[in-house]
């Protein structure tokens, strides 16, 4: 508001004296700012009467006895007397008061009680800007107190969206650096610095002769740490502990879990860590007392190091507070810094499971070996795979190299070295052809018998344990009905033979050159396989996954409509593993394969009217990270007309070498071929030029031969979507006004998979009694910019008495089914609610 001049005052006074009735207007100019101008003041419908401190009685007689017709401006160049000293007080009751100073005009306009006028006057410089004044008005404060006025001033200066000191502090700490903070500089311009620190003491118990944001930050983090640390704080930290722990806990919890500000929390945690020498201090504490505390990343680093030491000692029974290593990894992964250390915790949890296998034992009959693999052993392969998948994500592996060596040693020398000889020796029994469904019977068993359209997804090298992970992902999907079976692959376990065995056929053959014939027809490429399939099922086709994934909905429908059987060939794992320069990416390829197949199933069920799927593989694989040494290679093994591969050799005569086993090829193919397929008993390979060495298949191991068959039925017509969710942005744990506005954010934009959702939001008491109006919000924004998905809701509270020691809650419900989305607890501290009863 600009400085009032005399003309503006005259205009305002003339407005007061409009109408025909007589009016009296009192103007107490307590600083006598207009005493020299009052005599020249000309009013249209009133006269000026100058009051003196000692002429009150004479004035009363004049106005109520002598002149009862004329309107008067009663100007007093002194403060309004107290009621008991003011003989004109009764006249004031039926008259009006006029204010010409900015503080008075603001006080009246905003409805601020006169007792708080000195607060406005003290910060009158703030209102010199129309923009700042407009923002102050826009806060819509209903009940003014000294505290709310001051917090409102701070809120405007730091552009906070709500009038809470929590939000003021949040902005100060998150939107600029701690040192030379621009918001503190702004507070200083308007004499609000001391006020800011007084509120820090009042709300969070931080008091200091020379306060700084750095020391305030230390106070917040130390106080928060004390709440979750199960022992006494380090001596050097104790001076930072605040007595207002409850307020600090609420602020810090909201801060670290905020959708928008959690990253800044991490930065401040790192700054506080340096100030407090956290690494040195916590290293002297009992580790089990740290399990619940997530103030600092150093706590996780300390626990990770402890786990590492236990694993390197193969101390799998180690515990902290009854938590074993997998439990520690799981629970710490849920903490605030769990996101940052997710890879490490998950990697160590997988390492633990591999190390447990150091005591591996298995039976010597195939039926038991198969059962053990289906129930337990596949998980060892899965944990080994997950360990390396996560290990490869680390930018610095130097701290985990000894653990990697241990994992490799146990997997190779304790697990595979015991399992594979038992498996290969027992595979020669008749049980190999009778204990499980055979891969060469796949079509007749799983496809031919289907009474509805079926899509067969053949994923090259999707071994059993990878298939189990896909199965578990599908099983968690409420719109998928799924089951998994185990199928015995064909030996030799390589692509040509595996792919051929999955097609309809009466006879499988393998030529001396290694070509595979299906009922006399070649089956090496997509076109040849489609011709074979269409001989049995005219309405069928074979397609490549890479071609299908590019298609739009109309093209997908055209491709799959009218078909009885469609084979989709997916090649992610084998494509990477079979190349020397990418074989170490095979475990990444496994994760990608799972996601791709899952996504394909969901897409086809929605866009191509396809609801029945069978997922399987042509073969599995063996993979070890350590490079093969020369003594791991079986050399000098060949024969006339032999077909040689790293993991198998097909010859006329069985190979008689140490570490090599053989079986009749005809037994594998179901024909009268009397050649032999020979394979290493262990993980060794035949010495062959070219190609990779870590990733191999073709031999006889459960990893190569046991294959998943996953049956999936999806819900017809279901489109997989999720509701657009909302979250509270305003950092508020205390409500101080009967009218309060809060900011929220729609956490993700509406899209094909995120649907618009209607919400109801309101406040309730501990007894679930509604204490505010209900706000409705439709989350339908499609903007990618999070700032454009923010919105503000205004809540009006019941005018009743609220108790500071009781809890109240902001509740959000999904309007469609009235399910509760979130519940945020607050304290309500409204000074005058229900005091006047009107």
JSON list of C-alpha atoms in Angstrom, two decimals, residues 443 499-508 516-538 540-542 567 569:
[
{"chain": "A", "resi": 443, "resn": "UNK", "atom": "CA", "xyz": [3.24, -80.00, -28.86]},
{"chain": "A", "resi": 499, "resn": "UNK", "atom": "CA", "xyz": [13.38, -75.52, -31.31]},
{"chain": "A", "resi": 500, "resn": "UNK", "atom": "CA", "xyz": [12.56, -78.47, -33.56]},
{"chain": "A", "resi": 501, "resn": "UNK", "atom": "CA", "xyz": [11.36, -80.63, -30.68]},
{"chain": "A", "resi": 502, "resn": "UNK", "atom": "CA", "xyz": [8.74, -78.03, -29.74]},
{"chain": "A", "resi": 503, "resn": "UNK", "atom": "CA", "xyz": [7.02, -78.28, -33.15]},
{"chain": "A", "resi": 504, "resn": "UNK", "atom": "CA", "xyz": [4.40, -80.88, -34.09]},
{"chain": "A", "resi": 505, "resn": "UNK", "atom": "CA", "xyz": [6.19, -83.96, -35.43]},
{"chain": "A", "resi": 506, "resn": "UNK", "atom": "CA", "xyz": [6.31, -87.70, -35.67]},
{"chain": "A", "resi": 507, "resn": "UNK", "atom": "CA", "xyz": [10.04, -88.00, -36.17]},
{"chain": "A", "resi": 508, "resn": "UNK", "atom": "CA", "xyz": [13.10, -85.97, -35.20]},
{"chain": "A", "resi": 516, "resn": "UNK", "atom": "CA", "xyz": [17.83, -81.14, -37.52]},
{"chain": "A", "resi": 517, "resn": "UNK", "atom": "CA", "xyz": [14.92, -82.49, -39.57]},
{"chain": "A", "resi": 518, "resn": "UNK", "atom": "CA", "xyz": [11.28, -82.53, -38.47]},
{"chain": "A", "resi": 519, "resn": "UNK", "atom": "CA", "xyz": [9.46, -85.29, -40.33]},
{"chain": "A", "resi": 520, "resn": "UNK", "atom": "CA", "xyz": [12.15, -84.97, -42.95]},
{"chain": "A", "resi": 521, "resn": "UNK", "atom": "CA", "xyz": [11.87, -81.15, -43.25]},
{"chain": "A", "resi": 522, "resn": "UNK", "atom": "CA", "xyz": [14.49, -78.59, -42.20]},
{"chain": "A", "resi": 523, "resn": "UNK", "atom": "CA", "xyz": [13.53, -76.33, -39.27]},
{"chain": "A", "resi": 524, "resn": "UNK", "atom": "CA", "xyz": [16.40, -73.89, -38.99]},
{"chain": "A", "resi": 525, "resn": "UNK", "atom": "CA", "xyz": [14.58, -70.63, -39.69]},
{"chain": "A", "resi": 526, "resn": "UNK", "atom": "CA", "xyz": [11.21, -68.97, -39.02]},
{"chain": "A", "resi": 527, "resn": "UNK", "atom": "CA", "xyz": [9.73, -69.72, -42.44]},
{"chain": "A", "resi": 528, "resn": "UNK", "atom": "CA", "xyz": [10.62, -73.41, -42.23]},
{"chain": "A", "resi": 529, "resn": "UNK", "atom": "CA", "xyz": [9.14, -73.72, -38.75]},
{"chain": "A", "resi": 530, "resn": "UNK", "atom": "CA", "xyz": [5.93, -72.01, -39.86]},
{"chain": "A", "resi": 531, "resn": "UNK", "atom": "CA", "xyz": [5.57, -74.46, -42.75]},
{"chain": "A", "resi": 532, "resn": "UNK", "atom": "CA", "xyz": [5.93, -77.38, -40.34]},
{"chain": "A", "resi": 533, "resn": "UNK", "atom": "CA", "xyz": [3.42, -75.89, -37.91]},
{"chain": "A", "resi": 534, "resn": "UNK", "atom": "CA", "xyz": [0.87, -75.17, -40.65]},
{"chain": "A", "resi": 535, "resn": "UNK", "atom": "CA", "xyz": [0.93, -78.80, -41.82]},
{"chain": "A", "resi": 536, "resn": "UNK", "atom": "CA", "xyz": [-0.69, -79.66, -38.47]},
{"chain": "A", "resi": 537, "resn": "UNK", "atom": "CA", "xyz": [-2.59, -76.39, -37.84]},
{"chain": "A", "resi": 538, "resn": "UNK", "atom": "CA", "xyz": [-3.53, -74.49, -41.02]},
{"chain": "A", "resi": 540, "resn": "UNK", "atom": "CA", "xyz": [-1.27, -70.82, -37.45]},
{"chain": "A", "resi": 541, "resn": "UNK", "atom": "CA", "xyz": [1.85, -68.79, -37.90]},
{"chain": "A", "resi": 542, "resn": "UNK", "atom": "CA", "xyz": [5.33, -68.22, -36.47]},
{"chain": "A", "resi": 567, "resn": "UNK", "atom": "CA", "xyz": [4.50, -69.39, -32.03]},
{"chain": "A", "resi": 569, "resn": "UNK", "atom": "CA", "xyz": [10.17, -66.68, -30.90]}
]
